XYZ file of C-alpha atoms in Angstrom:
331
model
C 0.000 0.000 0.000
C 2.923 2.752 0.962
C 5.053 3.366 -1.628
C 7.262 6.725 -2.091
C 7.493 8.461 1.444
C 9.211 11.559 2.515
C 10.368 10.857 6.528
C 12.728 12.860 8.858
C 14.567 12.040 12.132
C 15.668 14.624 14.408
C 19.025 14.243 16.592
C 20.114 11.494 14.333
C 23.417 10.350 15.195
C 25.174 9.723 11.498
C 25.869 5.721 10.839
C 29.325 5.384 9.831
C 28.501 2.755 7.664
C 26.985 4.982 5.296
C 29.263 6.040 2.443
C 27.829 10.063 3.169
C 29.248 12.419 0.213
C 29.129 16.294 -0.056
C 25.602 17.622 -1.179
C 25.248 20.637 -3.489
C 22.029 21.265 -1.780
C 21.648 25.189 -1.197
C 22.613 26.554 1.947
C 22.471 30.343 1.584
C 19.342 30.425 3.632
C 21.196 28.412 6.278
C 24.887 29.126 6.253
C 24.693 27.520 9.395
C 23.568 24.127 8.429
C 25.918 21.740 5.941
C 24.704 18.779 4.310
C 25.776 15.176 2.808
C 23.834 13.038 0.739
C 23.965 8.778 0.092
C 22.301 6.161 -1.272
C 20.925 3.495 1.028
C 20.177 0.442 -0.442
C 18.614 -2.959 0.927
C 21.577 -5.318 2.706
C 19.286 -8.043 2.349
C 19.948 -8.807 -1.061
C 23.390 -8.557 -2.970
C 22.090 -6.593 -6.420
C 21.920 -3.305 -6.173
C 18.945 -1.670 -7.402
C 16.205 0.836 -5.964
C 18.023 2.907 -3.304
C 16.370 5.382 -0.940
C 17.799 8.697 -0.768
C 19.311 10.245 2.281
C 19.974 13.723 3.522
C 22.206 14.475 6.712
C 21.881 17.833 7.566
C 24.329 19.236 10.301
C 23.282 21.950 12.139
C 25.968 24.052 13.764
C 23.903 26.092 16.462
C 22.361 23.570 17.616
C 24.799 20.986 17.448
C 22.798 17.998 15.896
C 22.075 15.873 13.174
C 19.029 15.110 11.237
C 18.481 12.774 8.787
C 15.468 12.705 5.722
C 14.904 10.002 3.670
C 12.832 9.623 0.774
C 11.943 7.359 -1.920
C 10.081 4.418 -2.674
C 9.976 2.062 0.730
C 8.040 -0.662 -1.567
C 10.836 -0.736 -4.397
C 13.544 -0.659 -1.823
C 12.364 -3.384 0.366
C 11.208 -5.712 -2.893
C 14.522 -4.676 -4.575
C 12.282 -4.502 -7.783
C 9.677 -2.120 -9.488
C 6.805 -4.792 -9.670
C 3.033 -4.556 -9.276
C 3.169 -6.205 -5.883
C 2.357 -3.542 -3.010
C 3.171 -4.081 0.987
C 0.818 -5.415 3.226
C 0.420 -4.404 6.795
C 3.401 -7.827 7.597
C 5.196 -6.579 5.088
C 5.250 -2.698 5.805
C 6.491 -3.317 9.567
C 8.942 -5.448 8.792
C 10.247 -2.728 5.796
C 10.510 -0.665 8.877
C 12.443 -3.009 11.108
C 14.953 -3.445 8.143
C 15.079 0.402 7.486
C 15.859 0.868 11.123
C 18.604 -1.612 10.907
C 20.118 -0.180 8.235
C 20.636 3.706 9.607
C 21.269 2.528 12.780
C 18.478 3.675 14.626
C 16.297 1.986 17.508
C 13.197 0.948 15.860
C 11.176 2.304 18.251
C 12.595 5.414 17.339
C 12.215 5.351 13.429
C 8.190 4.555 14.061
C 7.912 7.789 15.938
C 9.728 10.124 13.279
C 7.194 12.916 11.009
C 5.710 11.853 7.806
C 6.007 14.805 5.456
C 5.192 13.288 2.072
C 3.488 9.734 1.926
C 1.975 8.148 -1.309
C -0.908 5.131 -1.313
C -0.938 2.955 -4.062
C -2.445 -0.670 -5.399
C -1.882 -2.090 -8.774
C -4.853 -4.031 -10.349
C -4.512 -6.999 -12.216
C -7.367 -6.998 -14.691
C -8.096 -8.545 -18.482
C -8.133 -6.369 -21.583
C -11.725 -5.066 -21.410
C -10.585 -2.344 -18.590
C -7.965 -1.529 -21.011
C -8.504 2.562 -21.139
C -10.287 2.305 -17.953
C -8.487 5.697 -16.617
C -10.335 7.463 -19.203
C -13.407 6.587 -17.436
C -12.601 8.858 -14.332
C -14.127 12.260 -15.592
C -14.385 14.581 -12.499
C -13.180 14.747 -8.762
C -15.058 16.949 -6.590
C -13.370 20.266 -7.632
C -10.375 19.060 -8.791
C -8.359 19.562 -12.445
C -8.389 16.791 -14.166
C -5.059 16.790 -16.553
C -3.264 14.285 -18.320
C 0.527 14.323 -18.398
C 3.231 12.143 -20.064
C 4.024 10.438 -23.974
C 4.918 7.123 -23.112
C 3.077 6.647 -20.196
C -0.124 9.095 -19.513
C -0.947 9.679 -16.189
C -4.186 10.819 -15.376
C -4.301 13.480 -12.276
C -6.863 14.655 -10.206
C -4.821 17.808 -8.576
C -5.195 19.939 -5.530
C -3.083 21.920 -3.264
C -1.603 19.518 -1.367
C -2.171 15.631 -2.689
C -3.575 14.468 -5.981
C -4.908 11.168 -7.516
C -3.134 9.803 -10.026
C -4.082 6.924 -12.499
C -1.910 4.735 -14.933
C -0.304 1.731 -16.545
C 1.741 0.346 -14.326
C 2.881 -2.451 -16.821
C 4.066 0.172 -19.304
C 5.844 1.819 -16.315
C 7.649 -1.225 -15.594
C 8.769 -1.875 -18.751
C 9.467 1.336 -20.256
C 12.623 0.564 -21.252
C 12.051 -2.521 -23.260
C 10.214 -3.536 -26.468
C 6.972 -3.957 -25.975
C 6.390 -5.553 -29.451
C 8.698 -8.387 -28.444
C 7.340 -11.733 -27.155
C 6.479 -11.860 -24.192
C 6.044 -8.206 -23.386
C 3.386 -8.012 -26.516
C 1.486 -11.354 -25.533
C 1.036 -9.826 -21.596
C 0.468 -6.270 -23.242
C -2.742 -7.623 -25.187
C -3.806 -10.350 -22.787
C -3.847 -8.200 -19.367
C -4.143 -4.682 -18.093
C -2.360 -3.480 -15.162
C -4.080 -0.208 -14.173
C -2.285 1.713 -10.759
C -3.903 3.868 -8.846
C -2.514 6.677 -5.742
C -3.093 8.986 -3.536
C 0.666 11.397 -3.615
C 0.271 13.355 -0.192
C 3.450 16.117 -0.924
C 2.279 17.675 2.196
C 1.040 15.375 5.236
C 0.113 18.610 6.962
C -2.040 20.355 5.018
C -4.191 17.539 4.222
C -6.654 16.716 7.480
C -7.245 13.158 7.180
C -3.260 12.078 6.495
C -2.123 14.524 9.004
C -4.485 13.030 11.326
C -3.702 9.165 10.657
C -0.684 9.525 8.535
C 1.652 12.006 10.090
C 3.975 9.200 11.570
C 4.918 5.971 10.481
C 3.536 4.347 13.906
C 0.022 6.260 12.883
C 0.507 4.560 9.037
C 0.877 1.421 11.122
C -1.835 1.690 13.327
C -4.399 3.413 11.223
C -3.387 0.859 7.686
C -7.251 -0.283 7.281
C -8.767 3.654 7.882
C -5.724 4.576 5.206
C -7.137 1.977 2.946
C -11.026 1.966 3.393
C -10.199 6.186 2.775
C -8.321 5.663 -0.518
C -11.109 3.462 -1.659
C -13.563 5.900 -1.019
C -11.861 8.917 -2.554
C -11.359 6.678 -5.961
C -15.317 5.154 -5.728
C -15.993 9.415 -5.442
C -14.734 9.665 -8.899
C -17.150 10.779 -11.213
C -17.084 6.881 -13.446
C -18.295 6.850 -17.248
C -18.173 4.743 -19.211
C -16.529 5.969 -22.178
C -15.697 2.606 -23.626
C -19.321 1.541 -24.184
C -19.801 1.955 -27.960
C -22.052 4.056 -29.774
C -26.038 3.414 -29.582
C -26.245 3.479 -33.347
C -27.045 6.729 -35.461
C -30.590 7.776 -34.240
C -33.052 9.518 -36.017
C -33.290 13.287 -35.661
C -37.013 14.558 -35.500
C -36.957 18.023 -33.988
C -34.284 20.621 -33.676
C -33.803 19.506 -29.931
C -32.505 16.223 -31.146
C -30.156 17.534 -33.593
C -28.825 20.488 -31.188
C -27.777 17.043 -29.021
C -26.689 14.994 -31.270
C -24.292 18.370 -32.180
C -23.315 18.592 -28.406
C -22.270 14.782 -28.487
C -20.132 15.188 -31.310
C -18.490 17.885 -29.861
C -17.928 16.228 -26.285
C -17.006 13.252 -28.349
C -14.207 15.256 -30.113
C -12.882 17.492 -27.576
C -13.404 14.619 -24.760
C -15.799 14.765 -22.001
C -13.143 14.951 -18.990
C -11.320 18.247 -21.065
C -15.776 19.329 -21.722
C -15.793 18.826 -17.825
C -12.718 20.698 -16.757
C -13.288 23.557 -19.185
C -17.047 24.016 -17.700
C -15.658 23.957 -14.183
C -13.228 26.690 -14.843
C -16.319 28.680 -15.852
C -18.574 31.072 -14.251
C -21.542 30.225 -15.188
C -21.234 27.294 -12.481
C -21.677 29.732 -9.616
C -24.873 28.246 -9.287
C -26.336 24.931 -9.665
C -22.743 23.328 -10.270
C -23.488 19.676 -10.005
C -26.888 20.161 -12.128
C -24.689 21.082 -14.909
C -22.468 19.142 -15.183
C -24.968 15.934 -14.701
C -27.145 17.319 -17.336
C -23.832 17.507 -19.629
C -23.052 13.969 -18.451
C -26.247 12.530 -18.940
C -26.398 13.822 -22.718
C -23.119 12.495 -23.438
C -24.332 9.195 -21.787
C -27.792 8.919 -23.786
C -25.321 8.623 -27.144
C -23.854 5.382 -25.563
C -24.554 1.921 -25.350
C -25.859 1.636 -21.429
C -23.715 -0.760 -19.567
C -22.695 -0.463 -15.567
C -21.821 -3.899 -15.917
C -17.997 -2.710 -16.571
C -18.001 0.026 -13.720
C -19.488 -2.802 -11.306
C -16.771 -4.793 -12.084
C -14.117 -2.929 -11.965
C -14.905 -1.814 -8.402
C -15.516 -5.117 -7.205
C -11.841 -6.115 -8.031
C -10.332 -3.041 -6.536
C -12.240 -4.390 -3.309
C -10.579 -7.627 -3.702
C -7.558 -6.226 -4.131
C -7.370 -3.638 -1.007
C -9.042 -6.702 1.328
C -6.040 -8.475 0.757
C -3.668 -6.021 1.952
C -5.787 -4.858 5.018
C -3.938 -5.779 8.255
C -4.761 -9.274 8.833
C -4.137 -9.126 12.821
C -7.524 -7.053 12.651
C -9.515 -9.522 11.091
C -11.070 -12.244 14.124
């Protein structure tokens, strides 16, 4: 479930082990303060791969040490980029290792501040939710944008945190040929869809800085975290835009054909860029969610009905987040 995370210990008392190196980090706003950097990867296995990055910060005034580290805890303690994500087993024992590592007393490390967390669970699905991202129009007030060439990431952005939806297989193998056996065969068979929740600032989001702000409170609150992030993806606006077409209809008043003109235009410009572009509006002031239901709805009454996909879909994201809840919970 975690995956990159911003942490920071206070009076941290520098492990020698660590091959620290001079950081061109900034000081000028702190001419007191110096700073070394390394790269901390996982002892447990002899390939080096995904490393976690660490900043030692010395502080001259005050005569101390502190220590941030950020990255992704899931790649480090796998030692891969996969689609598998850490259960509540494997999350404490990521932080036993981590603790090991700097040479800290655990007890310590599950105490220090969360400042940037992410939530994450990869979907294994068949072909038919290929697309599916495209299907999650609107988020409460949030701007919907698309970013990326190989690899389009869907975002659902605000101040602090934002959603973000893509193809994690794609991600994974970015580097390779994807028209190559096997990377084609799994490319057409399967669909790998990832979905988060990127906190950049645990503080100035209520619920995370109220269940998140410490990795003892990610530890203790894992099912809340998890129950939350499937409720802020089931808040999604879903449609389905991979239905096909009902079929030309036939136009009998000038109602009709103004509609069928709308469609074609939604169609075009695409109904998630239609939504964003009548949020940013003014002339939702008033009666917002009418609005955009009513510009929904027509867009909808030019498609083949089916909640069959959306029903679906859901139900395997369930499956998927009941297998990571903390099993200790469960009687």
């Amino acid at each position: 479930m975690i995956d990159n995370i911003k942490i920071t210990i206070t009076n941290y008392s520098p492990n020698e082990k660590i091959n620290w190196k001079p950081s061109n980090k900034d000081n000028s706003a702190f001419p007191h303060k110096t700073f070394q950097k390394a790269k901390l990867f996982n002892g447990k296995f002899k390939k080096k791969k995904h490393s976690l990055k660490l900043l030692l910060t010395a502080d001259e005034r005050k005569d101390e040490f502190s220590l941030s580290i950020s990255g992704s805890i899931r790649k480090w303690y796998y030692q891969e980029n996969s689609r598998k994500d850490l259960n509540h087993t494997e999350f404490v024992d990521c932080i036993r290792l981590l603790a090991d590592e700097i040479g800290v007393r655990e007890s310590e490390l599950w105490n220090t501040k969360v400042m940037k967390v992410e939530v994450g669970v990869t979907l294994l699905v068949d072909k038919k939710f290929k697309g599916i991202k495209d299907c999650f129009v609107r988020y409460r007030n949030a701007s919907r944008f698309e970013k990326g060439d190989e690899i389009t990431t869907v975002y659902f952005g605000f101040k602090n945190y934002k959603l973000k939806i893509y193809d994690k297989y794609l991600e994974m193998n970015k580097r390779k040929n994807l028209d190559s056996y096997p990377y084609n065969e799994v490319n057409e068979r399967l669909h790998f869809p990832r979905f988060e929740i990127a906190v950049n600032k645990v503080s100035g989001t209520p619920f995370f800085k109220s269940k998140a702000n410490t990795l003892r409170k990610i530890e203790e609150n894992w099912d809340e975290i998890l129950k939350e992030f499937g409720k802020r993806f089931g808040n999604i606006n879903f449609v389905n835009v991979l239905t096909d077409e009902n079929g030309l209809r036939e136009i009998g008043t000038y109602a009709e054909f103004r509609n069928f003109l709308a469609y074609e235009g939604i169609n075009n410009y695409g109904l998630s860029e239609c939504l964003d572009c009548l949020n940013h509006t003014g002339i939702l002031d008033n009666n917002k969610t009418k609005y955009i239901n009513d510009l929904i709805k027509l867009y909808e009454s030019f498609k083949v009905k089916d909640d069959q996909l959306k029903a679906e879909f859901f139900e395997r994201l369930e499956k998927k987040l009941n297998r990571i809840y903390n099993k200790s919970n469960i009687e």
